[in-house]
Each structure stands twice: as structure tokens, then as C-alpha cells.
Tab-separated table of C-alpha atoms in Angstrom:
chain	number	residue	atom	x	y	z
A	13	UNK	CA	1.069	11.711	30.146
A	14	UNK	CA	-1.820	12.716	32.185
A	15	UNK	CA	-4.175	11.904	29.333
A	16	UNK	CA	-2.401	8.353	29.169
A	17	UNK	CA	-3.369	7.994	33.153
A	18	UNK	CA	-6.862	9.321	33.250
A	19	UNK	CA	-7.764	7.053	30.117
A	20	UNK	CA	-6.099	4.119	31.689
A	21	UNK	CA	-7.954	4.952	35.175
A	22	UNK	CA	-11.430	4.634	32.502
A	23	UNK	CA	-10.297	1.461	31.343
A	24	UNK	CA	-9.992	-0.324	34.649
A	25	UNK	CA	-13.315	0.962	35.953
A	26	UNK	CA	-14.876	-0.396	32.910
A	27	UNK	CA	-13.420	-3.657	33.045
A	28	UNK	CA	-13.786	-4.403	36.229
A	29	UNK	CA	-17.730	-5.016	35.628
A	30	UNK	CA	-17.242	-7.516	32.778
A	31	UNK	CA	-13.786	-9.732	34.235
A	32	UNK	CA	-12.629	-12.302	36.432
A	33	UNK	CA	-9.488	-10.465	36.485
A	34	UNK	CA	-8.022	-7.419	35.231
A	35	UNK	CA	-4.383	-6.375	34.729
A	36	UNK	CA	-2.439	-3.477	33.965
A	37	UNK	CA	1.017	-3.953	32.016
A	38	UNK	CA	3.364	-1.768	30.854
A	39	UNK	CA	7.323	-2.414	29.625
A	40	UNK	CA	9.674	-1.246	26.691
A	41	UNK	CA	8.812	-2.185	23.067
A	42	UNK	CA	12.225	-2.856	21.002
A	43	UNK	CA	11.037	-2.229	16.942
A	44	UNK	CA	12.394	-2.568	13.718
A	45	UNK	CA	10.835	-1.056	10.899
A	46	UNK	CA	10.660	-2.623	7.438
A	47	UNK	CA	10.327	0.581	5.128
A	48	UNK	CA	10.133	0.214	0.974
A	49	UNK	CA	9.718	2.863	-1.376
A	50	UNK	CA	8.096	3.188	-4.326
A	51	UNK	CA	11.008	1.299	-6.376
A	52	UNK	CA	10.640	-1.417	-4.049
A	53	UNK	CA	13.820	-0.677	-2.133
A	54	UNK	CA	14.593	-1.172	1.545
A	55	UNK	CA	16.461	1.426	3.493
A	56	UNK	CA	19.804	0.192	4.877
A	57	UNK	CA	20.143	2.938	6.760
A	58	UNK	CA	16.787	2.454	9.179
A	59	UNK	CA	18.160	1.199	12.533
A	60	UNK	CA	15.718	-0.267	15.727
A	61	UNK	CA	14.431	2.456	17.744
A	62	UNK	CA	12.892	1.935	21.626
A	63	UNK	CA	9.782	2.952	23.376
A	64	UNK	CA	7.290	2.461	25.553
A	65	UNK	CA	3.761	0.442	25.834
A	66	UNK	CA	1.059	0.078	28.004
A	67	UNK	CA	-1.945	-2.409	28.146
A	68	UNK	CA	-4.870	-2.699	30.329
A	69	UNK	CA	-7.532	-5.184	29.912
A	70	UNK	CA	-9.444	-8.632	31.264
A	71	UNK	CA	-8.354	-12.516	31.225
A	72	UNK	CA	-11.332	-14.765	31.423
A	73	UNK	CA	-11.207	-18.965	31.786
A	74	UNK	CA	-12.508	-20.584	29.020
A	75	UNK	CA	-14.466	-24.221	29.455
A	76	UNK	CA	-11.575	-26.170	28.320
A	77	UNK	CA	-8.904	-26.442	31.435
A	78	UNK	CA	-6.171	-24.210	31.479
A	79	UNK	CA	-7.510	-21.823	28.407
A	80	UNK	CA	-8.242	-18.263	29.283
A	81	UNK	CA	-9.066	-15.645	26.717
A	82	UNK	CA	-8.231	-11.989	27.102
A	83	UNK	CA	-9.454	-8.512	25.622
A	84	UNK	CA	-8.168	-5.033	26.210
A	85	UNK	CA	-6.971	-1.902	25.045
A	86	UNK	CA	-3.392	-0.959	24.248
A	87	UNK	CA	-1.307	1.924	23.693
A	88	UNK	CA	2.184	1.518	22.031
A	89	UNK	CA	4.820	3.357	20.748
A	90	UNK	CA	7.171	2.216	17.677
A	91	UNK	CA	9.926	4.375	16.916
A	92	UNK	CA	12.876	3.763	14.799
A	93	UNK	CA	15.897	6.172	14.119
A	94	UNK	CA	18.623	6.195	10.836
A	95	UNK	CA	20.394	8.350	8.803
A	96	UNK	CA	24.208	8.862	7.217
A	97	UNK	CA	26.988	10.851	7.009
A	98	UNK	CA	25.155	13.745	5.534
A	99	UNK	CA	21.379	13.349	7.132
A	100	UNK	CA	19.638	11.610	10.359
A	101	UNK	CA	16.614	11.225	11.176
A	102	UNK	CA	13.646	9.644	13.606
A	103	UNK	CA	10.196	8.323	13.339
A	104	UNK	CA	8.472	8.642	17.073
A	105	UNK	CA	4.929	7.125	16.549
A	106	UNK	CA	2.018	6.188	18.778
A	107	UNK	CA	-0.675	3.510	18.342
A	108	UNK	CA	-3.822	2.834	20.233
A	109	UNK	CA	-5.469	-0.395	19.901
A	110	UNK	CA	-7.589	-2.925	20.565
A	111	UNK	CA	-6.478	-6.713	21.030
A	112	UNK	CA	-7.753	-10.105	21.923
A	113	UNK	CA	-6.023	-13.461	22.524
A	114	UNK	CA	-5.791	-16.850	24.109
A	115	UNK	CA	-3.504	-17.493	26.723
A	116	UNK	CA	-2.679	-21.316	27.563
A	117	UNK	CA	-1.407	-22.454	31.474
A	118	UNK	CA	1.019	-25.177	30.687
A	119	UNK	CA	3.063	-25.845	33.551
A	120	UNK	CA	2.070	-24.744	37.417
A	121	UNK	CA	5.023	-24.229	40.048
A	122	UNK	CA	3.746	-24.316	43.651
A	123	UNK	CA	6.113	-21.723	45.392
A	124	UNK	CA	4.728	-21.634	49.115
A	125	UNK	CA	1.671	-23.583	50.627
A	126	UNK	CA	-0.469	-20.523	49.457
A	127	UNK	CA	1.556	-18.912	45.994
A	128	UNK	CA	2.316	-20.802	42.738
A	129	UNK	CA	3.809	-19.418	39.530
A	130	UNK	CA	2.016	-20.125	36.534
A	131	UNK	CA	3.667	-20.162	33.173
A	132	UNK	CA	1.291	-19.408	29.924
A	133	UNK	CA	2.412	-18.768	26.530
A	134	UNK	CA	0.182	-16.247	24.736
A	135	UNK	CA	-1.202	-15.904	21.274
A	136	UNK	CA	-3.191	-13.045	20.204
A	137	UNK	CA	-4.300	-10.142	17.165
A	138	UNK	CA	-4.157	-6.627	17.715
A	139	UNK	CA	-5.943	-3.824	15.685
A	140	UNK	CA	-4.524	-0.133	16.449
A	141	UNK	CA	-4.699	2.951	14.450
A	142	UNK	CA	-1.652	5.530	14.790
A	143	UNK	CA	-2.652	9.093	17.443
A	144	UNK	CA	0.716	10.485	17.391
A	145	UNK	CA	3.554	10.453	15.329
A	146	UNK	CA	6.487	12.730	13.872
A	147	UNK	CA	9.279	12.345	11.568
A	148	UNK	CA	12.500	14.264	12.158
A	149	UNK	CA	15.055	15.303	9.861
A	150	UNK	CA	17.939	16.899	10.285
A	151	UNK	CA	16.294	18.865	13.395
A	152	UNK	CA	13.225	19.544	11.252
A	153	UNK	CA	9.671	17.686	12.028
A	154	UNK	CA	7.103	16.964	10.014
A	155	UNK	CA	4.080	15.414	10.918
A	156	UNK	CA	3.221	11.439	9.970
A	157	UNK	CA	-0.683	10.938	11.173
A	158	UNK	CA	-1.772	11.906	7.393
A	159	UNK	CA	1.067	10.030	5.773
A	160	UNK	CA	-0.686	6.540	4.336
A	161	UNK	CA	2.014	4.394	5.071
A	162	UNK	CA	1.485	5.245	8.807
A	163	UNK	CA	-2.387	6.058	9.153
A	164	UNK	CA	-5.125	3.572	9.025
A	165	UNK	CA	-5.287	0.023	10.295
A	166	UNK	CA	-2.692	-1.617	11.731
A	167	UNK	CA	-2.594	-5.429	12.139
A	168	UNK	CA	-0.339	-7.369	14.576
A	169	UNK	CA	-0.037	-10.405	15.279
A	170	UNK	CA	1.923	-11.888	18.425
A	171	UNK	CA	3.250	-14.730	20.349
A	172	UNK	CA	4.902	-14.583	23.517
A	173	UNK	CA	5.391	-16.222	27.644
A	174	UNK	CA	4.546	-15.007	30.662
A	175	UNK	CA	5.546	-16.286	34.105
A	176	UNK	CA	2.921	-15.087	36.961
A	177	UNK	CA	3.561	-15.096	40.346
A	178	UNK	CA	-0.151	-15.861	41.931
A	179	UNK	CA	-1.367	-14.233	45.123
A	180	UNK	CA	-4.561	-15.347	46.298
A	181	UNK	CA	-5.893	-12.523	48.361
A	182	UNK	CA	-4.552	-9.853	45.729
A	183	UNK	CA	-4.229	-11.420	42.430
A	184	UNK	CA	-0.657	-11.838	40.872
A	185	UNK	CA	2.700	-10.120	39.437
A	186	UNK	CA	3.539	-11.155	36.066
A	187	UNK	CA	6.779	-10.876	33.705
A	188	UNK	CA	6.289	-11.379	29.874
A	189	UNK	CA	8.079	-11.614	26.497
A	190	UNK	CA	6.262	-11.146	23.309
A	191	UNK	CA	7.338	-11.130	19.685
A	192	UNK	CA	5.015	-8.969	17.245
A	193	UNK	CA	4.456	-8.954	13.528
A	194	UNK	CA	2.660	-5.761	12.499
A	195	UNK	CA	1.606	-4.258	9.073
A	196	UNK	CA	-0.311	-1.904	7.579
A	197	UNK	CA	-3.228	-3.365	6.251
A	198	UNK	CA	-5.471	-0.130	4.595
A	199	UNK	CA	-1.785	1.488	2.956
A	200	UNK	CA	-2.730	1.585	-0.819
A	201	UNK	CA	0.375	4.157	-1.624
A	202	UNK	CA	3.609	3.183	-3.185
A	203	UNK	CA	5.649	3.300	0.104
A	204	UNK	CA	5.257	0.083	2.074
A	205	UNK	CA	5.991	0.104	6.140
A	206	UNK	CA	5.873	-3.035	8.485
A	207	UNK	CA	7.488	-3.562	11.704
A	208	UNK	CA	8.589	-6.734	14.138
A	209	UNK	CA	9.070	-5.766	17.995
A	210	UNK	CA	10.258	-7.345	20.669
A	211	UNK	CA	8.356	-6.652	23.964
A	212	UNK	CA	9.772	-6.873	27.556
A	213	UNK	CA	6.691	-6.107	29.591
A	214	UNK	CA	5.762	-6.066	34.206
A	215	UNK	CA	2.220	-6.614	34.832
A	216	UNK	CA	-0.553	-6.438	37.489
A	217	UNK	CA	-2.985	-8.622	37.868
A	218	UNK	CA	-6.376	-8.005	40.264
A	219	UNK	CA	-8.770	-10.853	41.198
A	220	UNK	CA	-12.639	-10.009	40.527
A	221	UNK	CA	-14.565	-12.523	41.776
């Protein structure tokens, strides 16, 4: 945890230099896991597992009104638990990445003579690569980083809305929803892993002017 901290604590003093504004986000990642074996066959026994995320990164306007592109660096976790009557067992993984998007301002509430809430909906790719992860069975671990289903290149695609509550002399509090699409892209073995999440995410937004 205190590695997580220090390397988002890097991230935001990089940033800064580059951005108009940079925000920190962090929420629960819901994910189901898509797992075939070498036969081709899905598991019916693979249920959605929860975890945790957290992004940090810069939003920039484009030229175009209302456009704004974003880049940062994100750190997720998809985990996923099954089993039977005779065995259980877990996958607890952890991906850092790299993403970049467009976000687009389509509709502008004016709360108070000074706030508004903006409302975007977001589109962007993410490219992560797995740092963690272990598979537990039956109270015995084993571990999944070398495992080519798991390791190498991840690709993920999202879509998503945020609502952002807009302070002008601090920057704004935000509340998202994104839906992601993610597969292994570099997985030349015979078992086949993609996963869909749902993300609930709180964010924190800092003007740099």
C-alpha cells in the first residue's frame, strides 16, 4: 500500500508540469472473467469477483469546444472467484497501465452563481501489463505473473459518464461510471482469458493554470 501512495505522490508531481488539470480517482472495479480452455470450453463455475482501482493523470481542452483529451497512469485490480461442491478457488490480480481518451462536455448545469456541474461521457484505450497476481485453490496459491493467459499486454477498451461538480478556486469533485472490455492481446497459449468490468469510481480534480 505504501508503494501504491509514494508512486501515486510521483505521478502527480510529474503531471502537474505538463496539465491544465490533474485528478486523482479511485473506486471499486466489479469484473467478470471470460476463461476458455484449450477445448474451447467456458467455465460455468467462474463467478464476478470485486476490487479496487486507482487512476491519476491530466485532462487537457482540445481546439474543438467542449473536447478535452486525457492521459494517465492506472492501477487496477480484477479478481474473480468460483469453484463447486468439491473445489473453490480465486484469481486476485493486479494491472498497471497506461491510458488515454477523449472526454466530451455535453450538457452544463449552473448550480450557484460561481459552481456548475458538468456532465461528459468518456471514451478511451488502456494498455496495462499484470504486477501481481495469485490463484488459489483449495487454500493453496500458486503464482499467475508467468502464466500466458495473464502476462503480457492487456488491451481495454472503455466507455463511461461522469458528472463533475466544478469549483473555481480549487478545481472540482467528480462521480463516474465506466464499462470496460479487456483482453489479452500477446496470449498465444491454448487457454484464452478476457474480462468486462463495471467501474464505480470518486475523483479529484486540481486546476493548473
Amino acid at each position: 500500500m505504501i508503494k501504491n501512495y509514494l508512486l501515486i505522490t510521483f505521478l502527480l508531481a510529474t503531471t502537474t508540469i505538463f496539465s491544465q488539470e490533474v485528478y486523482f480517482t479511485s473506486g471499486k472495479n466489479y469484473t467478470k472473467y471470460n476463461y476458455k480452455d484449450a477445448n474451447l470450453q467456458s467455465s460455468p463455475n467462474l463467478q464476478s469477483g470485486t476490487g479496487n482501482f486507482y487512476e491519476v493523470g491530466f485532462v487537457k481542452p482540445l481546439a474543438k469546444k467542449n473536447m478535452l483529451y486525457s492521459f494517465g497512469f492506472s492501477l487496477n485490480d480484477y479478481n474473480a472467484i468460483g469453484g463447486n461442491s468439491a473445489n473453490s478457488y480465486r484469481w486476485d490480480t493486479q494491472y498497471l497501465g497506461l491510458h488515454g481518451g477523449l472526454l466530451y462536455n455535453f450538457y452544463s448545469f449552473t448550480a450557484t452563481s460561481k459552481n456548475k456541474i458538468d456532465f461528459l461521457f468518456k471514451t478511451r484505450l488502456n494498455v496495462s501489463s499484470i504486477i501481481y497476481g495469485k490463484q488459489e485453490i483449495n487454500g493453496i496459491y500458486y503464482d499467475l505473473i508467468q502464466e500466458d493467459e495473464f502476462s503480457g499486454i492487456v488491451l481495454e477498451s472503455s466507455i463511461g459518464l461522469m458528472a463533475k461538480y466544478v469549483i473555481p478556486s480549487f478545481g472540482a469533485l467528480s462521480l463516474g461510471y465506466n464499462f470496460c472490455q479487456s483482453i489479452n492481446i500477446t496470449n498465444s497459449s491454448s487457454e484464452k482469458i478476457s474480462f468486462s468490468t463495471n467501474q464505480l469510481q470518486l475523483g479529484v480534480h486540481f486546476n493548473i493554470n
